[in-house]
Amino acid sequence: MSEDIYSKKREKLIELLREEGIKDERVLSAMNKVRRECFVDETEKENAYLNYPLSIGYSQTISQPYTVAFMTELLEVNPGDKVLEIGTGSGYQAAILKELGADVYSIERIYELYLKAKENLNKLNYNVTLKVGDGTLGWEEYSPFNKIIVTAGSPKIPDTLFNQLAIGGIMVIPVGDTYSQDMYKVRKSIDRNGKIIKSIETYKEFVFVPLIGKEGWDYDLR
Ligand code: SAH
């Protein structure tokens, strides 16, 4: 890989994230390791460490660094956690999860983005299990997951994803209409009678591209 000429910019961004309220040192350190410039288009490399979302083509965006940090903090990732990401996009969020020691599975619905993410992650030696498909249906074969992170905006919490979450697991998902969403931190637990409990904390206010699929937005209805 080329010389890391972006390390100063990256450190500045980490300072900004700290000022904006990100506290988890493990998250900040992971964000200080992943080379965001390797996940954006050639023409956007200079902007890779600004706190902005950037276009990755096909009408999709890589979320702004603050949003990535915020969601990752909510996810409470521990080394060895099996994590499912919905919306691979550029692969950047998946790389952050790898730096936190997770075993990462990620689904993308757009084939070209899947290919690009695969290339980006391979180049930087991040070993992530990827597939193309409708992520609202999860990845049964590898379930249950300790953590699930959805990086596109959903009208609701997809039941199938909640079912694929392990007991004691956490799902972070933006839920709202197609213009803005609240961030949901969903915990799955079990009570004394063996009943599954879903508890939700919400945080304002984010704007994501839509989660399109069987248990997300219906493309034809938008
Ligand atoms: N996490 C990405 C950013 C994702 S943008 C990154 O770090 O770069 C949201 C992505 O979700 C887009 O690439 C979009 O194509 C994808 N997406 C939307 N609906 C989906 C679905 N049902 N299953 C899988 N991916 C989906």
mmCIF file of C-alpha atoms and ligand atoms in Angstrom:
data_model
loop_
_atom_site.group_PDB
_atom_site.id
_atom_site.type_symbol
_atom_site.label_atom_id
_atom_site.label_comp_id
_atom_site.label_asym_id
_atom_site.label_seq_id
_atom_site.Cartn_x
_atom_site.Cartn_y
_atom_site.Cartn_z
ATOM 1 C CA MET A 1 0.000 0.000 0.000
ATOM 2 C CA SER A 2 1.131 3.569 -0.629
ATOM 3 C CA GLU A 3 2.624 5.682 2.116
ATOM 4 C CA ASP A 4 0.057 6.855 4.638
ATOM 5 C CA ILE A 5 -0.007 10.558 3.816
ATOM 6 C CA TYR A 6 -3.396 10.913 5.437
ATOM 7 C CA SER A 7 -2.457 10.095 9.014
ATOM 8 C CA LYS A 8 -2.485 13.752 10.168
ATOM 9 C CA LYS A 9 -5.916 14.351 8.649
ATOM 10 C CA ARG A 10 -7.140 11.171 10.278
ATOM 11 C CA GLU A 11 -5.918 12.280 13.690
ATOM 12 C CA LYS A 12 -7.674 15.619 13.289
ATOM 13 C CA LEU A 13 -10.886 13.808 12.452
ATOM 14 C CA ILE A 14 -10.538 11.686 15.595
ATOM 15 C CA GLU A 15 -10.166 14.880 17.658
ATOM 16 C CA LEU A 16 -13.335 16.225 16.052
ATOM 17 C CA LEU A 17 -15.228 12.998 16.833
ATOM 18 C CA ARG A 18 -14.094 13.302 20.446
ATOM 19 C CA GLU A 19 -15.357 16.891 20.591
ATOM 20 C CA GLU A 20 -18.651 15.773 19.091
ATOM 21 C CA GLY A 21 -19.126 13.344 21.975
ATOM 22 C CA ILE A 22 -17.719 9.989 20.890
ATOM 23 C CA LYS A 23 -16.191 8.528 24.047
ATOM 24 C CA ASP A 24 -15.355 4.890 23.395
ATOM 25 C CA GLU A 25 -11.573 4.828 22.990
ATOM 26 C CA ARG A 26 -11.706 1.495 21.173
ATOM 27 C CA VAL A 27 -14.012 2.985 18.548
ATOM 28 C CA LEU A 28 -11.832 6.084 18.183
ATOM 29 C CA SER A 29 -8.737 3.951 17.850
ATOM 30 C CA ALA A 30 -10.375 1.723 15.201
ATOM 31 C CA MET A 31 -11.368 4.854 13.278
ATOM 32 C CA ASN A 32 -7.808 6.061 13.564
ATOM 33 C CA LYS A 33 -6.587 2.860 11.893
ATOM 34 C CA VAL A 34 -8.909 2.454 8.913
ATOM 35 C CA ARG A 35 -7.860 4.384 5.813
ATOM 36 C CA ARG A 36 -11.132 5.974 4.743
ATOM 37 C CA GLU A 37 -9.501 7.355 1.585
ATOM 38 C CA CYS A 38 -9.233 3.766 0.320
ATOM 39 C CA PHE A 39 -13.039 3.407 0.412
ATOM 40 C CA VAL A 40 -13.999 6.486 -1.623
ATOM 41 C CA ASP A 41 -13.648 7.414 -5.299
ATOM 42 C CA GLU A 42 -10.306 8.744 -6.557
ATOM 43 C CA THR A 43 -11.809 12.243 -6.896
ATOM 44 C CA GLU A 44 -12.995 12.253 -3.261
ATOM 45 C CA LYS A 45 -9.768 11.107 -1.580
ATOM 46 C CA GLU A 46 -8.917 14.668 -0.519
ATOM 47 C CA ASN A 47 -12.299 14.868 1.228
ATOM 48 C CA ALA A 48 -12.049 11.498 2.926
ATOM 49 C CA TYR A 49 -11.354 12.957 6.375
ATOM 50 C CA LEU A 50 -13.990 15.655 6.360
ATOM 51 C CA ASN A 51 -16.967 14.845 8.535
ATOM 52 C CA TYR A 52 -19.251 14.411 5.511
ATOM 53 C CA PRO A 53 -21.044 11.557 3.830
ATOM 54 C CA LEU A 54 -19.490 10.924 0.399
ATOM 55 C CA SER A 55 -20.918 9.462 -2.777
ATOM 56 C CA ILE A 56 -19.873 5.910 -3.633
ATOM 57 C CA GLY A 57 -21.900 5.744 -6.863
ATOM 58 C CA TYR A 58 -25.235 4.043 -7.647
ATOM 59 C CA SER A 59 -27.011 6.796 -5.605
ATOM 60 C CA GLN A 60 -25.437 5.427 -2.414
ATOM 61 C CA THR A 61 -23.218 7.089 0.181
ATOM 62 C CA ILE A 62 -20.580 6.184 2.713
ATOM 63 C CA SER A 63 -21.965 7.609 5.976
ATOM 64 C CA GLN A 64 -20.271 10.565 7.600
ATOM 65 C CA PRO A 65 -17.551 9.537 10.066
ATOM 66 C CA TYR A 66 -19.535 10.815 13.073
ATOM 67 C CA THR A 67 -22.457 8.554 12.160
ATOM 68 C CA VAL A 68 -20.161 5.541 11.735
ATOM 69 C CA ALA A 69 -18.558 6.264 15.115
ATOM 70 C CA PHE A 70 -21.921 6.823 16.832
ATOM 71 C CA MET A 71 -23.447 3.598 15.521
ATOM 72 C CA THR A 72 -20.315 1.601 16.278
ATOM 73 C CA GLU A 73 -20.270 2.934 19.839
ATOM 74 C CA LEU A 74 -23.922 1.930 20.320
ATOM 75 C CA LEU A 75 -23.141 -1.563 19.037
ATOM 76 C CA GLU A 76 -20.743 -2.299 21.966
ATOM 77 C CA VAL A 77 -18.583 -4.620 19.861
ATOM 78 C CA ASN A 78 -16.398 -7.093 21.741
ATOM 79 C CA PRO A 79 -13.535 -9.030 20.167
ATOM 80 C CA GLY A 80 -14.885 -12.298 18.789
ATOM 81 C CA ASP A 81 -18.444 -10.995 18.376
ATOM 82 C CA LYS A 82 -20.193 -12.307 15.303
ATOM 83 C CA VAL A 83 -21.537 -9.169 13.612
ATOM 84 C CA LEU A 84 -23.926 -8.895 10.672
ATOM 85 C CA GLU A 85 -23.914 -5.673 8.673
ATOM 86 C CA ILE A 86 -26.711 -4.820 6.248
ATOM 87 C CA GLY A 87 -25.576 -2.424 3.493
ATOM 88 C CA THR A 88 -21.887 -3.116 2.806
ATOM 89 C CA GLY A 89 -21.628 -0.027 0.559
ATOM 90 C CA SER A 90 -17.914 0.788 0.306
ATOM 91 C CA GLY A 91 -16.867 -1.695 3.016
ATOM 92 C CA TYR A 92 -15.671 1.073 5.376
ATOM 93 C CA GLN A 93 -17.980 0.236 8.294
ATOM 94 C CA ALA A 94 -17.087 -3.446 7.922
ATOM 95 C CA ALA A 95 -13.386 -2.546 8.201
ATOM 96 C CA ILE A 96 -14.063 -0.608 11.428
ATOM 97 C CA LEU A 97 -15.828 -3.663 12.855
ATOM 98 C CA LYS A 98 -12.846 -5.848 11.896
ATOM 99 C CA GLU A 99 -10.479 -3.466 13.702
ATOM 100 C CA LEU A 100 -12.616 -4.026 16.807
ATOM 101 C CA GLY A 101 -11.929 -7.741 16.555
ATOM 102 C CA ALA A 102 -15.334 -8.831 15.273
ATOM 103 C CA ASP A 103 -16.089 -11.699 12.950
ATOM 104 C CA VAL A 104 -17.923 -9.754 10.229
ATOM 105 C CA TYR A 105 -20.642 -10.783 7.743
ATOM 106 C CA SER A 106 -22.022 -8.135 5.420
ATOM 107 C CA ILE A 107 -24.788 -8.073 2.802
ATOM 108 C CA GLU A 108 -25.186 -5.574 -0.051
ATOM 109 C CA ARG A 109 -28.052 -5.462 -2.538
ATOM 110 C CA ILE A 110 -26.161 -3.761 -5.405
ATOM 111 C CA TYR A 111 -23.817 -6.173 -7.155
ATOM 112 C CA GLU A 112 -21.335 -3.502 -8.345
ATOM 113 C CA LEU A 113 -20.953 -2.150 -4.814
ATOM 114 C CA TYR A 114 -20.440 -5.660 -3.468
ATOM 115 C CA LEU A 115 -17.595 -6.116 -5.982
ATOM 116 C CA LYS A 116 -16.037 -2.765 -5.109
ATOM 117 C CA ALA A 117 -16.284 -3.407 -1.355
ATOM 118 C CA LYS A 118 -14.704 -6.807 -1.838
ATOM 119 C CA GLU A 119 -11.805 -5.222 -3.686
ATOM 120 C CA ASN A 120 -11.385 -2.444 -1.086
ATOM 121 C CA LEU A 121 -11.423 -4.879 1.842
ATOM 122 C CA ASN A 122 -9.099 -7.394 0.166
ATOM 123 C CA LYS A 123 -6.523 -4.714 -0.645
ATOM 124 C CA LEU A 124 -6.323 -3.759 3.012
ATOM 125 C CA ASN A 125 -6.412 -7.394 4.202
ATOM 126 C CA TYR A 126 -9.728 -7.183 6.001
ATOM 127 C CA ASN A 127 -11.260 -10.608 5.943
ATOM 128 C CA VAL A 128 -15.038 -10.049 5.785
ATOM 129 C CA THR A 129 -17.636 -12.569 4.592
ATOM 130 C CA LEU A 130 -19.701 -10.803 1.909
ATOM 131 C CA LYS A 131 -22.721 -11.577 -0.183
ATOM 132 C CA VAL A 132 -25.167 -9.918 -2.547
ATOM 133 C CA GLY A 133 -28.785 -10.079 -1.575
ATOM 134 C CA ASP A 134 -31.672 -8.618 0.395
ATOM 135 C CA GLY A 135 -30.236 -7.989 3.838
ATOM 136 C CA THR A 136 -33.660 -7.471 5.420
ATOM 137 C CA LEU A 137 -33.868 -11.270 5.351
ATOM 138 C CA GLY A 138 -30.590 -11.615 7.247
ATOM 139 C CA TRP A 139 -28.160 -14.496 6.813
ATOM 140 C CA GLU A 140 -29.790 -17.562 8.340
ATOM 141 C CA GLU A 141 -26.813 -19.826 7.682
ATOM 142 C CA TYR A 142 -24.534 -17.901 10.062
ATOM 143 C CA SER A 143 -27.145 -16.810 12.612
ATOM 144 C CA PRO A 144 -27.472 -16.078 15.477
ATOM 145 C CA PHE A 145 -25.405 -12.891 15.518
ATOM 146 C CA ASN A 146 -24.203 -11.121 18.657
ATOM 147 C CA LYS A 147 -24.645 -7.794 16.931
ATOM 148 C CA ILE A 148 -26.496 -6.531 13.844
ATOM 149 C CA ILE A 149 -25.878 -3.113 12.266
ATOM 150 C CA VAL A 150 -28.133 -1.783 9.523
ATOM 151 C CA THR A 151 -26.596 1.105 7.584
ATOM 152 C CA ALA A 152 -29.662 2.104 5.549
ATOM 153 C CA GLY A 153 -32.904 3.683 6.771
ATOM 154 C CA SER A 154 -35.781 1.319 7.488
ATOM 155 C CA PRO A 155 -39.531 1.816 8.021
ATOM 156 C CA LYS A 156 -39.385 -0.694 10.923
ATOM 157 C CA ILE A 157 -37.231 -3.282 12.683
ATOM 158 C CA PRO A 158 -37.258 -6.264 10.309
ATOM 159 C CA ASP A 159 -38.621 -9.276 12.254
ATOM 160 C CA THR A 160 -36.288 -11.665 10.478
ATOM 161 C CA LEU A 161 -33.244 -9.676 11.604
ATOM 162 C CA PHE A 162 -34.503 -9.550 15.198
ATOM 163 C CA ASN A 163 -35.017 -13.321 15.087
ATOM 164 C CA GLN A 164 -31.422 -13.803 13.932
ATOM 165 C CA LEU A 165 -30.069 -11.797 16.866
ATOM 166 C CA ALA A 166 -28.621 -13.832 19.741
ATOM 167 C CA ILE A 167 -30.127 -13.521 23.233
ATOM 168 C CA GLY A 168 -28.180 -10.686 24.852
ATOM 169 C CA GLY A 169 -27.510 -9.245 21.402
ATOM 170 C CA ILE A 170 -27.781 -5.664 20.166
ATOM 171 C CA MET A 171 -29.085 -4.352 16.847
ATOM 172 C CA VAL A 172 -28.454 -0.760 15.732
ATOM 173 C CA ILE A 173 -30.791 0.428 12.986
ATOM 174 C CA PRO A 174 -32.067 3.788 11.714
ATOM 175 C CA VAL A 175 -35.881 3.736 11.662
ATOM 176 C CA GLY A 176 -38.174 6.403 10.227
ATOM 177 C CA ASP A 177 -39.535 7.660 6.925
ATOM 178 C CA THR A 178 -37.394 8.075 3.807
ATOM 179 C CA TYR A 179 -36.399 11.676 4.766
ATOM 180 C CA SER A 180 -35.099 11.201 8.289
ATOM 181 C CA GLN A 181 -34.676 8.476 10.847
ATOM 182 C CA ASP A 182 -34.058 7.984 14.559
ATOM 183 C CA MET A 183 -31.291 5.624 15.565
ATOM 184 C CA TYR A 184 -32.678 2.598 17.399
ATOM 185 C CA LYS A 185 -30.554 0.549 19.761
ATOM 186 C CA VAL A 186 -32.479 -2.692 20.120
ATOM 187 C CA ARG A 187 -31.631 -5.250 22.795
ATOM 188 C CA LYS A 188 -32.845 -8.815 22.812
ATOM 189 C CA SER A 189 -33.182 -10.534 26.154
ATOM 190 C CA ILE A 190 -35.222 -13.264 27.767
ATOM 191 C CA ASP A 191 -37.317 -13.151 30.943
ATOM 192 C CA ARG A 192 -37.759 -15.829 33.620
ATOM 193 C CA ASN A 193 -40.603 -17.431 31.749
ATOM 194 C CA GLY A 194 -38.546 -17.762 28.630
ATOM 195 C CA LYS A 195 -40.303 -14.915 26.887
ATOM 196 C CA ILE A 196 -38.209 -12.899 24.408
ATOM 197 C CA ILE A 197 -37.993 -9.200 25.317
ATOM 198 C CA LYS A 198 -37.291 -6.439 22.794
ATOM 199 C CA SER A 199 -36.158 -3.161 24.376
ATOM 200 C CA ILE A 200 -35.463 -0.060 22.344
ATOM 201 C CA GLU A 201 -33.551 3.162 23.047
ATOM 202 C CA THR A 202 -33.802 5.886 20.413
ATOM 203 C CA TYR A 203 -31.456 8.694 19.403
ATOM 204 C CA LYS A 204 -32.130 11.621 17.049
ATOM 205 C CA GLU A 205 -31.743 12.319 14.101
ATOM 206 C CA PHE A 206 -30.124 10.908 11.013
ATOM 207 C CA VAL A 207 -30.549 10.733 7.256
ATOM 208 C CA PHE A 208 -29.801 7.466 5.477
ATOM 209 C CA VAL A 209 -30.417 6.095 2.023
ATOM 210 C CA PRO A 210 -33.393 3.712 2.105
ATOM 211 C CA LEU A 211 -33.194 0.061 3.092
ATOM 212 C CA ILE A 212 -34.875 -1.574 0.117
ATOM 213 C CA GLY A 213 -36.158 -5.101 0.504
ATOM 214 C CA LYS A 214 -38.873 -7.492 1.594
ATOM 215 C CA GLU A 215 -38.869 -6.199 5.188
ATOM 216 C CA GLY A 216 -37.732 -2.662 4.339
ATOM 217 C CA TRP A 217 -39.015 -0.154 1.780
ATOM 218 C CA ASP A 218 -40.754 -1.439 -1.288
ATOM 219 C CA TYR A 219 -38.800 0.105 -4.171
ATOM 220 C CA ASP A 220 -41.891 0.522 -6.335
ATOM 221 C CA LEU A 221 -43.746 2.471 -3.658
ATOM 222 C CA ARG A 222 -41.160 5.197 -3.126
HETATM 223 N N1 SAH B 1 -21.977 0.828 5.422
HETATM 224 C C1 SAH B 1 -21.621 1.439 4.153
HETATM 225 C C2 SAH B 1 -22.554 2.555 3.743
HETATM 226 C C3 SAH B 1 -23.833 2.028 3.332
HETATM 227 S S1 SAH B 1 -24.927 3.034 2.409
HETATM 228 C C4 SAH B 1 -20.206 1.936 4.155
HETATM 229 O O1 SAH B 1 -19.528 1.848 5.181
HETATM 230 O O2 SAH B 1 -19.755 2.397 3.104
HETATM 231 C C5 SAH B 1 -26.282 1.905 2.476
HETATM 232 C C6 SAH B 1 -26.108 0.680 1.611
HETATM 233 O O3 SAH B 1 -27.202 -0.178 1.877
HETATM 234 C C7 SAH B 1 -26.137 0.973 0.125
HETATM 235 O O4 SAH B 1 -24.979 0.484 -0.460
HETATM 236 C C8 SAH B 1 -27.387 0.224 -0.359
HETATM 237 O O5 SAH B 1 -27.246 -0.319 -1.654
HETATM 238 C C9 SAH B 1 -27.511 -0.854 0.685
HETATM 239 N N2 SAH B 1 -28.820 -1.475 0.845
HETATM 240 C C10 SAH B 1 -30.058 -0.913 0.778
HETATM 241 N N3 SAH B 1 -31.016 -1.834 1.001
HETATM 242 C C11 SAH B 1 -30.378 -3.022 1.214
HETATM 243 C C12 SAH B 1 -30.822 -4.349 1.495
HETATM 244 N N4 SAH B 1 -32.111 -4.688 1.623
HETATM 245 N N5 SAH B 1 -29.872 -5.317 1.654
HETATM 246 C C13 SAH B 1 -28.550 -5.029 1.531
HETATM 247 N N6 SAH B 1 -28.088 -3.793 1.266
HETATM 248 C C14 SAH B 1 -28.990 -2.794 1.114
#
